Amino acid sequence: MEGFNSNDPFAAVPVDLYHLIPAFLDRREKELTELENLFNQRDFAAIKALGHKLKGTGTGYGFKAISEAGRDLETAAIAEDMLELRKRIDDLKQTVRGILEGAKRVLGDSL
Amino acid sequence: MSYAITAILEHWPGNIPSLIFLPGLFFPLVVLILLNGFYRDTQAVEESSNPRAMAVAEEETVAAVNPNLDPVFDKQLKRILHDEIPEMLEMLPSNNWHKHACFEKGGRWRFTFECNSESRRFFGWALGSSPMEAFLITRHRILAQIREWHRTRFDGALAAPAHNHAPRVLIVDDDVDVALAMQTAFGQLGCETEVATSHEGLHRRLLSSPADYIFLDWRLNGEVTADQVVEKAIRYIDTFSDLREKFTGHRPRVVTHSVLDREQVVLPSAGAPYFDHLDHWQKPMPFHEVVKRASQLFAASTAATTEV
């Protein structure tokens, strides 16, 4: 389903999944913390696995940006490129933050 | 300040007459609502055979009534009109007429929805702090009625299902977000669902589950693949006669899902008497696609069984 505003990261989320969004975002935030730890440990295999998982998760919920960020993360982990990984992790943080803002606007107190 | 908005119906033959007459119908309607303090339990009703055309007219009406509508609410209303209601209508019986209304009074939004068809009436309303909240609660109530309707249909003689109950679905995916989204999708279609997110003991779960359909993620926890789990289950089935009896009498239909394509996903051939590898879905898949494909799958399976 296309959202009516392509700039809104929350626009393409199916309403049927709204009740799952708070837990979904909670898990993404935990993953970001985990990602930072893995980055500091230079655990490329685990980062790759996490990126791969995100790639499959985002689209189902209408968060194409998360899937793309997961894909980029996986690619950077395979290349073991620390600079690129740093950038991709920061990008993912931005994406999750943007979605969280969008979610707050739409879901309000229920988030 | 209150704002009154919208109403929709279907089955007015011909799109062009609808488009011509709608603005004329809406203007006096809006004036009437304004004069009455913007609040009426019975909402304005218009008819159209084209919900999309109607949605455009609604959008214009919103602007006419209240050019200063909060942009967030405005956005939500547009989304409800353009995306959510048409999507909900697709789940309802065809040959129906329906109406909905959304308005605000004293800082509270009220959304009502009613759909009548030859076989069933669906009705719900709710209050919320925003149009979307009111809509979501209403939608939740309507979906419950749709589920009930599906249950009735599956039990009814007309549908002649493969089994005398709603389809039972076992969802296996180590990604809890994916599993829950699928559970929501199948729940909408009236299925009874159970979810397994761990590969540990999964073969036992496959053996004990009463599932008619098993949606099986191919790679589980990065350690085990679905064919290994099925292989293990087959060994048990081959060993125990009660399991053999169960699985030959009721062969679960398996749908594998993975980022891999169909050719890379092969279940053990020894499992053919016990499991029917019906389909393969390639990830990632948007939610509406899951609903659509599952709906087609259940319909095709039911039709095939009925023919037999």
Short mmCIF file of C-alpha atoms in Angstrom, two decimals:
data_model
loop_
_atom_site.label_atom_id
_atom_site.label_comp_id
_atom_site.label_asym_id
_atom_site.label_seq_id
_atom_site.Cartn_x
_atom_site.Cartn_y
_atom_site.Cartn_z
CA MET A 1 0.00 0.00 0.00
CA GLU A 2 1.36 3.38 -0.95
CA GLY A 3 1.29 6.04 1.72
CA PHE A 4 -0.17 9.44 0.90
CA ASN A 5 3.02 11.16 1.97
CA SER A 6 6.23 9.54 0.85
CA ASN A 7 8.28 11.74 3.23
CA ASP A 8 6.55 10.28 6.24
CA PRO A 9 8.35 7.06 7.23
CA PHE A 10 5.18 5.90 8.93
CA ALA A 11 2.93 6.51 5.95
CA ALA A 12 3.09 3.03 4.45
CA VAL A 13 2.49 1.11 7.66
CA PRO A 14 -0.69 -0.98 7.39
CA VAL A 15 -3.21 0.02 10.04
CA ASP A 16 -3.70 -3.65 10.86
CA LEU A 17 -0.18 -3.72 12.23
CA TYR A 18 -0.43 -0.58 14.37
CA HIS A 19 -0.94 -2.66 17.50
CA LEU A 20 2.42 -4.34 16.88
CA ILE A 21 4.39 -1.14 16.30
CA PRO A 22 5.31 -0.26 19.91
CA ALA A 23 6.96 -3.66 20.45
CA PHE A 24 8.46 -3.54 16.96
CA LEU A 25 10.17 -0.21 17.68
CA ASP A 26 11.23 -1.37 21.10
CA ARG A 27 13.02 -4.31 19.52
CA ARG A 28 14.71 -2.03 16.98
CA GLU A 29 16.01 0.20 19.78
CA LYS A 30 17.44 -2.80 21.59
CA GLU A 31 19.06 -3.92 18.36
CA LEU A 32 20.71 -0.53 17.99
CA THR A 33 22.31 -0.93 21.42
CA GLU A 34 23.35 -4.45 20.50
CA LEU A 35 24.72 -3.18 17.20
CA GLU A 36 26.92 -0.65 18.98
CA ASN A 37 28.35 -3.43 21.15
CA LEU A 38 28.97 -5.66 18.15
CA PHE A 39 30.63 -2.77 16.34
CA ASN A 40 32.97 -2.17 19.28
CA GLN A 41 33.79 -5.90 19.35
CA ARG A 42 34.24 -5.91 15.56
CA ASP A 43 31.89 -8.90 15.37
CA PHE A 44 31.21 -8.72 11.63
CA ALA A 45 29.41 -12.07 11.46
CA ALA A 46 26.84 -11.01 14.06
CA ILE A 47 26.38 -7.61 12.42
CA LYS A 48 25.84 -9.32 9.09
CA ALA A 49 23.19 -11.60 10.63
CA LEU A 50 21.44 -8.64 12.22
CA GLY A 51 21.51 -6.68 8.96
CA HIS A 52 20.11 -9.68 7.13
CA LYS A 53 17.28 -9.98 9.62
CA LEU A 54 16.41 -6.28 9.36
CA LYS A 55 16.33 -6.62 5.59
CA GLY A 56 13.54 -9.16 5.91
CA THR A 57 11.63 -7.42 8.68
CA GLY A 58 11.16 -3.85 7.48
CA THR A 59 9.18 -4.39 4.28
CA GLY A 60 6.42 -6.41 5.94
CA TYR A 61 5.64 -3.46 8.18
CA GLY A 62 5.90 -0.84 5.45
CA PHE A 63 9.32 0.37 6.62
CA LYS A 64 11.23 0.06 3.40
CA ALA A 65 13.98 2.27 4.85
CA ILE A 66 14.69 -0.33 7.54
CA SER A 67 15.03 -3.07 4.96
CA GLU A 68 17.40 -0.92 2.94
CA ALA A 69 19.42 -0.01 6.03
CA GLY A 70 19.63 -3.73 6.89
CA ARG A 71 20.86 -4.55 3.42
CA ASP A 72 23.55 -1.81 3.58
CA LEU A 73 24.58 -2.99 7.02
CA GLU A 74 24.95 -6.55 5.79
CA THR A 75 27.04 -5.43 2.82
CA ALA A 76 29.34 -3.31 5.01
CA ALA A 77 29.74 -6.20 7.47
CA ILE A 78 30.69 -8.60 4.69
CA ALA A 79 33.30 -6.07 3.50
CA GLU A 80 34.45 -5.63 7.15
CA ASP A 81 34.61 -1.92 6.45
CA MET A 82 34.55 -0.17 9.84
CA LEU A 83 34.11 3.33 8.41
CA GLU A 84 31.19 2.26 6.28
CA LEU A 85 29.69 0.31 9.16
CA ARG A 86 29.85 3.36 11.41
CA LYS A 87 28.00 5.36 8.79
CA ARG A 88 25.39 2.64 8.26
CA ILE A 89 24.72 2.25 11.97
CA ASP A 90 24.23 6.00 12.28
CA ASP A 91 21.91 5.94 9.26
CA LEU A 92 19.88 3.18 10.87
CA LYS A 93 19.62 5.18 14.09
CA GLN A 94 18.30 8.13 12.10
CA THR A 95 15.80 5.91 10.32
CA VAL A 96 14.49 4.38 13.54
CA ARG A 97 14.29 7.84 15.14
CA GLY A 98 12.29 9.13 12.16
CA ILE A 99 9.90 6.21 12.37
CA LEU A 100 9.51 6.71 16.10
CA GLU A 101 8.54 10.35 15.52
CA GLY A 102 6.07 9.33 12.84
CA ALA A 103 4.64 6.69 15.12
CA LYS A 104 4.18 9.19 17.94
CA ARG A 105 2.23 11.47 15.62
CA VAL A 106 -0.07 8.68 14.46
CA LEU A 107 -0.40 6.49 17.52
CA GLY A 108 -0.06 9.16 20.19
CA ASP A 109 -0.49 7.89 23.71
CA SER A 110 -0.75 4.28 22.68
CA LEU A 111 2.96 4.26 21.84
CA MET B 1 -15.40 24.03 17.14
CA SER B 2 -16.76 20.93 15.61
CA TYR B 3 -16.13 19.56 12.19
CA ALA B 4 -18.39 17.29 10.31
CA ILE B 5 -17.23 15.15 7.53
CA THR B 6 -18.12 12.48 5.15
CA ALA B 7 -20.22 9.56 4.31
CA ILE B 8 -19.95 7.00 1.59
CA LEU B 9 -22.03 4.47 -0.15
CA GLU B 10 -21.57 2.12 -2.98
CA HIS B 11 -23.77 0.82 -5.75
CA TRP B 12 -25.09 3.84 -7.39
CA PRO B 13 -24.89 2.74 -10.94
CA GLY B 14 -22.53 4.80 -13.02
CA ASN B 15 -19.53 6.81 -11.94
CA ILE B 16 -20.18 9.87 -14.02
CA PRO B 17 -23.58 10.72 -12.52
CA SER B 18 -22.01 10.34 -9.09
CA LEU B 19 -19.26 12.78 -9.89
CA ILE B 20 -21.69 15.28 -11.33
CA PHE B 21 -24.17 15.16 -8.48
CA LEU B 22 -21.89 14.77 -5.49
CA PRO B 23 -20.78 18.42 -5.09
CA GLY B 24 -24.41 19.49 -5.35
CA LEU B 25 -25.41 17.00 -2.71
CA PHE B 26 -22.61 17.82 -0.35
CA PHE B 27 -23.01 21.59 -0.25
CA PRO B 28 -26.50 21.66 1.29
CA LEU B 29 -25.45 18.81 3.51
CA VAL B 30 -22.51 20.74 4.90
CA VAL B 31 -24.68 23.82 5.46
CA LEU B 32 -27.24 21.70 7.27
CA ILE B 33 -24.64 20.20 9.55
CA LEU B 34 -23.14 23.61 10.33
CA LEU B 35 -26.56 25.01 11.21
CA ASN B 36 -27.23 22.11 13.54
CA GLY B 37 -24.15 22.61 15.62
CA PHE B 38 -22.11 20.08 13.66
CA TYR B 39 -23.41 17.15 15.59
CA ARG B 40 -25.82 14.47 14.61
CA ASP B 41 -25.77 10.80 15.38
CA THR B 42 -27.20 10.05 11.99
CA GLN B 43 -24.65 11.12 9.48
CA ALA B 44 -25.00 12.42 6.01
CA VAL B 45 -25.25 9.72 3.43
CA GLU B 46 -24.27 9.85 -0.18
CA GLU B 47 -24.00 7.11 -2.69
CA SER B 48 -21.38 6.24 -5.20
CA SER B 49 -20.36 3.24 -7.21
CA ASN B 50 -16.80 4.48 -7.15
CA PRO B 51 -15.25 4.85 -3.69
CA ARG B 52 -12.11 6.48 -5.06
CA ALA B 53 -14.07 9.23 -6.80
CA MET B 54 -16.02 9.69 -3.61
CA ALA B 55 -12.85 10.01 -1.57
CA VAL B 56 -11.76 12.95 -3.73
CA ALA B 57 -15.11 14.60 -3.17
CA GLU B 58 -14.73 13.99 0.56
CA GLU B 59 -11.36 15.63 0.61
CA GLU B 60 -12.84 18.73 -0.97
CA THR B 61 -15.62 18.70 1.58
CA VAL B 62 -13.17 18.61 4.46
CA ALA B 63 -11.39 21.66 3.10
CA ALA B 64 -14.68 23.47 2.54
CA VAL B 65 -15.88 22.81 6.06
CA ASN B 66 -12.71 23.61 7.84
CA PRO B 67 -9.72 25.11 6.06
CA ASN B 68 -7.92 25.32 9.42
CA LEU B 69 -8.14 21.65 10.25
CA ASP B 70 -5.08 20.50 12.16
CA PRO B 71 -2.68 19.15 9.50
CA VAL B 72 -2.11 15.99 11.51
CA PHE B 73 -5.83 15.24 11.61
CA ASP B 74 -6.16 16.28 8.00
CA LYS B 75 -3.46 13.79 7.09
CA GLN B 76 -5.11 11.04 9.10
CA LEU B 77 -8.49 11.69 7.51
CA LYS B 78 -7.01 11.53 4.04
CA ARG B 79 -5.29 8.32 4.87
CA ILE B 80 -8.48 6.83 6.27
CA LEU B 81 -10.42 7.85 3.18
CA HIS B 82 -7.87 7.02 0.53
CA ASP B 83 -6.27 3.88 1.89
CA GLU B 84 -7.79 2.36 4.96
CA ILE B 85 -11.49 2.34 4.12
CA PRO B 86 -11.02 1.00 0.57
CA GLU B 87 -8.79 -1.70 2.04
CA MET B 88 -11.38 -2.59 4.67
CA LEU B 89 -14.10 -2.70 2.04
CA GLU B 90 -12.15 -5.31 0.13
CA MET B 91 -12.54 -7.62 3.11
CA LEU B 92 -16.31 -7.22 3.22
CA PRO B 93 -18.86 -9.10 1.15
CA SER B 94 -19.41 -7.85 -2.37
CA ASN B 95 -22.79 -6.44 -3.33
CA ASN B 96 -22.93 -4.30 -0.25
CA TRP B 97 -23.76 -0.72 0.52
CA HIS B 98 -21.88 1.09 3.18
CA LYS B 99 -21.47 4.44 4.87
CA HIS B 100 -19.05 5.98 7.27
CA ALA B 101 -18.73 9.24 9.11
CA CYS B 102 -16.07 10.97 11.12
CA PHE B 103 -16.51 14.16 13.08
CA GLU B 104 -15.22 15.98 16.10
CA LYS B 105 -17.07 17.43 19.07
CA GLY B 106 -15.56 18.88 22.18
CA GLY B 107 -12.10 17.62 21.36
CA ARG B 108 -13.25 14.02 20.83
CA TRP B 109 -13.47 12.36 17.44
CA ARG B 110 -16.18 9.90 16.58
CA PHE B 111 -15.96 7.43 13.72
CA THR B 112 -18.86 5.28 12.59
CA PHE B 113 -18.97 2.62 9.95
CA GLU B 114 -21.83 0.56 8.66
CA CYS B 115 -21.95 -1.98 5.89
CA ASN B 116 -24.95 -3.99 4.82
CA SER B 117 -24.98 -6.86 2.41
CA GLU B 118 -27.54 -9.48 1.57
CA SER B 119 -26.06 -11.85 4.09
CA ARG B 120 -24.79 -9.72 6.93
CA ARG B 121 -24.69 -6.29 8.57
CA PHE B 122 -21.44 -4.90 9.93
CA PHE B 123 -21.59 -1.93 12.23
CA GLY B 124 -19.21 -0.20 14.61
CA TRP B 125 -18.36 3.15 16.07
CA ALA B 126 -15.83 4.55 18.51
CA LEU B 127 -14.58 7.70 20.15
CA GLY B 128 -10.94 8.74 20.12
CA SER B 129 -8.60 11.63 20.65
CA SER B 130 -7.84 11.68 16.92
CA PRO B 131 -9.62 10.52 13.75
CA MET B 132 -7.14 7.67 13.43
CA GLU B 133 -7.66 6.46 16.96
CA ALA B 134 -11.44 6.49 16.54
CA PHE B 135 -11.07 4.74 13.21
CA LEU B 136 -8.72 2.09 14.60
CA ILE B 137 -11.06 1.13 17.40
CA THR B 138 -13.98 1.01 14.99
CA ARG B 139 -11.93 -1.03 12.60
CA HIS B 140 -11.01 -3.42 15.34
CA ARG B 141 -14.71 -3.97 16.02
CA ILE B 142 -15.53 -4.41 12.35
CA LEU B 143 -12.66 -6.85 11.89
CA ALA B 144 -14.00 -8.94 14.75
CA GLN B 145 -17.33 -9.08 12.92
CA ILE B 146 -15.55 -9.98 9.68
CA ARG B 147 -13.75 -12.81 11.46
CA GLU B 148 -17.03 -14.05 12.81
CA TRP B 149 -18.50 -13.81 9.35
CA HIS B 150 -15.63 -15.87 7.93
CA ARG B 151 -16.08 -18.45 10.63
CA THR B 152 -19.72 -18.76 9.71
CA ARG B 153 -18.84 -19.05 6.06
CA PHE B 154 -16.28 -21.75 6.68
CA ASP B 155 -18.78 -23.71 8.73
CA GLY B 156 -21.53 -23.20 6.20
CA ALA B 157 -22.50 -25.66 3.51
CA LEU B 158 -21.93 -23.16 0.71
CA ALA B 159 -18.22 -22.85 1.29
CA ALA B 160 -17.76 -26.61 1.59
CA PRO B 161 -14.35 -26.29 3.18
CA ALA B 162 -11.69 -28.94 3.39
CA HIS B 163 -12.27 -29.12 7.10
CA ASN B 164 -15.28 -28.34 9.18
CA HIS B 165 -13.65 -25.40 10.96
CA ALA B 166 -11.66 -22.27 10.26
CA PRO B 167 -8.25 -23.07 8.77
CA ARG B 168 -5.69 -23.78 11.46
CA VAL B 169 -2.32 -22.27 10.72
CA LEU B 170 1.05 -22.85 12.32
CA ILE B 171 3.48 -20.00 11.64
CA VAL B 172 7.14 -20.84 12.05
CA ASP B 173 9.58 -17.93 11.88
CA ASP B 174 12.51 -17.03 14.10
CA ASP B 175 11.84 -13.34 13.43
CA VAL B 176 9.11 -12.52 15.91
CA ASP B 177 8.10 -9.37 13.99
CA VAL B 178 7.52 -11.31 10.79
CA ALA B 179 5.68 -14.06 12.67
CA LEU B 180 3.34 -11.58 14.39
CA ALA B 181 2.60 -9.75 11.14
CA MET B 182 1.68 -13.06 9.51
CA GLN B 183 -0.45 -13.99 12.49
CA THR B 184 -2.33 -10.71 12.10
CA ALA B 185 -2.82 -11.34 8.38
CA PHE B 186 -4.16 -14.86 8.86
CA GLY B 187 -6.30 -13.76 11.79
CA GLN B 188 -7.97 -11.28 9.46
CA LEU B 189 -8.83 -14.13 7.16
CA GLY B 190 -10.56 -15.99 9.97
CA CYS B 191 -7.81 -18.52 10.67
CA GLU B 192 -6.88 -20.00 14.01
CA THR B 193 -3.18 -19.35 14.40
CA GLU B 194 -0.29 -20.52 16.52
CA VAL B 195 3.26 -19.24 16.32
CA ALA B 196 6.62 -20.92 16.83
CA THR B 197 9.72 -18.72 16.85
CA SER B 198 12.33 -21.22 17.99
CA HIS B 199 13.80 -24.16 16.13
CA GLU B 200 14.27 -26.07 19.38
CA GLY B 201 11.76 -28.89 19.59
CA LEU B 202 10.17 -27.68 16.39
CA HIS B 203 9.79 -31.18 14.94
CA ARG B 204 7.70 -32.09 17.98
CA ARG B 205 5.60 -28.99 17.40
CA LEU B 206 5.01 -30.04 13.79
CA LEU B 207 3.96 -33.50 14.95
CA SER B 208 1.58 -32.36 17.65
CA SER B 209 0.04 -29.40 15.88
CA PRO B 210 -3.45 -29.80 14.43
CA ALA B 211 -2.49 -27.29 11.69
CA ASP B 212 -4.03 -27.51 8.25
CA TYR B 213 -1.37 -25.12 6.95
CA ILE B 214 2.21 -24.68 8.08
CA PHE B 215 4.03 -21.51 7.07
CA LEU B 216 7.63 -22.49 7.44
CA ASP B 217 10.57 -20.12 7.45
CA TRP B 218 13.46 -21.81 5.69
CA ARG B 219 16.39 -20.68 7.81
CA LEU B 220 15.74 -20.78 11.53
CA ASN B 221 17.96 -18.94 14.00
CA GLY B 222 20.80 -19.16 11.49
CA GLU B 223 21.42 -22.73 12.61
CA VAL B 224 18.78 -25.04 11.22
CA THR B 225 16.96 -25.20 7.92
CA ALA B 226 13.36 -26.24 7.48
CA ASP B 227 14.22 -29.39 5.54
CA GLN B 228 16.24 -30.63 8.52
CA VAL B 229 13.28 -30.09 10.83
CA VAL B 230 10.88 -31.81 8.43
CA GLU B 231 13.32 -34.68 7.98
CA LYS B 232 13.41 -35.21 11.72
CA ALA B 233 9.61 -35.11 11.88
CA ILE B 234 9.40 -37.68 9.07
CA ARG B 235 11.59 -40.10 11.03
CA TYR B 236 9.14 -39.96 13.91
CA ILE B 237 6.13 -40.37 11.63
CA ASP B 238 7.70 -43.39 9.97
CA THR B 239 8.38 -44.93 13.37
CA PHE B 240 5.02 -44.47 15.06
CA SER B 241 1.82 -45.81 13.54
CA ASP B 242 -0.47 -43.32 15.26
CA LEU B 243 1.50 -40.46 13.71
CA ARG B 244 1.44 -42.18 10.32
CA GLU B 245 -2.31 -42.49 10.61
CA LYS B 246 -2.65 -38.84 11.59
CA PHE B 247 -0.51 -37.49 8.78
CA THR B 248 -1.77 -39.72 5.99
CA GLY B 249 -5.34 -38.91 7.00
CA HIS B 250 -4.69 -35.19 7.34
CA ARG B 251 -1.72 -34.01 5.31
CA PRO B 252 -0.78 -30.46 6.37
CA ARG B 253 -0.15 -28.05 3.52
CA VAL B 254 3.25 -26.44 3.83
CA VAL B 255 4.17 -23.02 2.54
CA THR B 256 7.85 -22.27 2.85
CA HIS B 257 9.06 -18.69 3.00
CA SER B 258 12.55 -17.40 2.62
CA VAL B 259 14.76 -14.90 0.85
CA LEU B 260 15.79 -17.87 -1.30
CA ASP B 261 13.81 -18.61 -4.43
CA ARG B 262 11.65 -21.67 -5.02
CA GLU B 263 14.32 -23.80 -6.68
CA GLN B 264 16.62 -23.49 -3.68
CA VAL B 265 13.97 -24.66 -1.26
CA VAL B 266 13.25 -28.38 -1.42
CA LEU B 267 11.60 -30.41 1.32
CA PRO B 268 12.64 -34.07 1.68
CA SER B 269 10.83 -36.24 -0.86
CA ALA B 270 10.24 -38.87 1.84
CA GLY B 271 7.83 -36.41 3.41
CA ALA B 272 5.50 -36.33 0.42
CA PRO B 273 2.96 -38.77 1.93
CA TYR B 274 2.75 -36.64 5.07
CA PHE B 275 3.28 -33.03 4.00
CA ASP B 276 2.00 -31.26 0.93
CA HIS B 277 4.54 -28.60 -0.10
CA LEU B 278 1.94 -26.30 -1.54
CA ASP B 279 3.77 -23.06 -2.22
CA HIS B 280 6.84 -20.95 -1.60
CA TRP B 281 6.80 -17.26 -0.74
CA GLN B 282 9.88 -15.19 -1.26
CA LYS B 283 10.75 -12.62 1.39
CA PRO B 284 10.49 -9.76 1.94
CA MET B 285 6.77 -9.48 1.37
CA PRO B 286 4.58 -6.47 2.18
CA PHE B 287 1.69 -7.08 4.52
CA HIS B 288 -1.06 -6.57 1.95
CA GLU B 289 0.67 -9.11 -0.30
CA VAL B 290 0.67 -11.67 2.53
CA VAL B 291 -3.07 -11.15 3.03
CA LYS B 292 -3.73 -11.37 -0.70
CA ARG B 293 -1.68 -14.50 -1.29
CA ALA B 294 -2.97 -16.27 1.80
CA SER B 295 -6.52 -15.47 0.79
CA GLN B 296 -5.93 -16.89 -2.71
CA LEU B 297 -4.21 -19.93 -1.27
CA PHE B 298 -7.06 -20.78 1.11
CA ALA B 299 -9.64 -20.20 -1.62
CA ALA B 300 -7.74 -22.41 -4.10
CA SER B 301 -7.24 -25.17 -1.54
CA THR B 302 -10.89 -25.14 -0.57
CA ALA B 303 -11.96 -25.23 -4.23
CA ALA B 304 -9.58 -28.09 -5.00
CA THR B 305 -10.84 -30.12 -2.06
CA THR B 306 -14.43 -29.43 -2.98
CA GLU B 307 -13.85 -30.67 -6.54
CA VAL B 308 -12.31 -33.87 -5.23
#
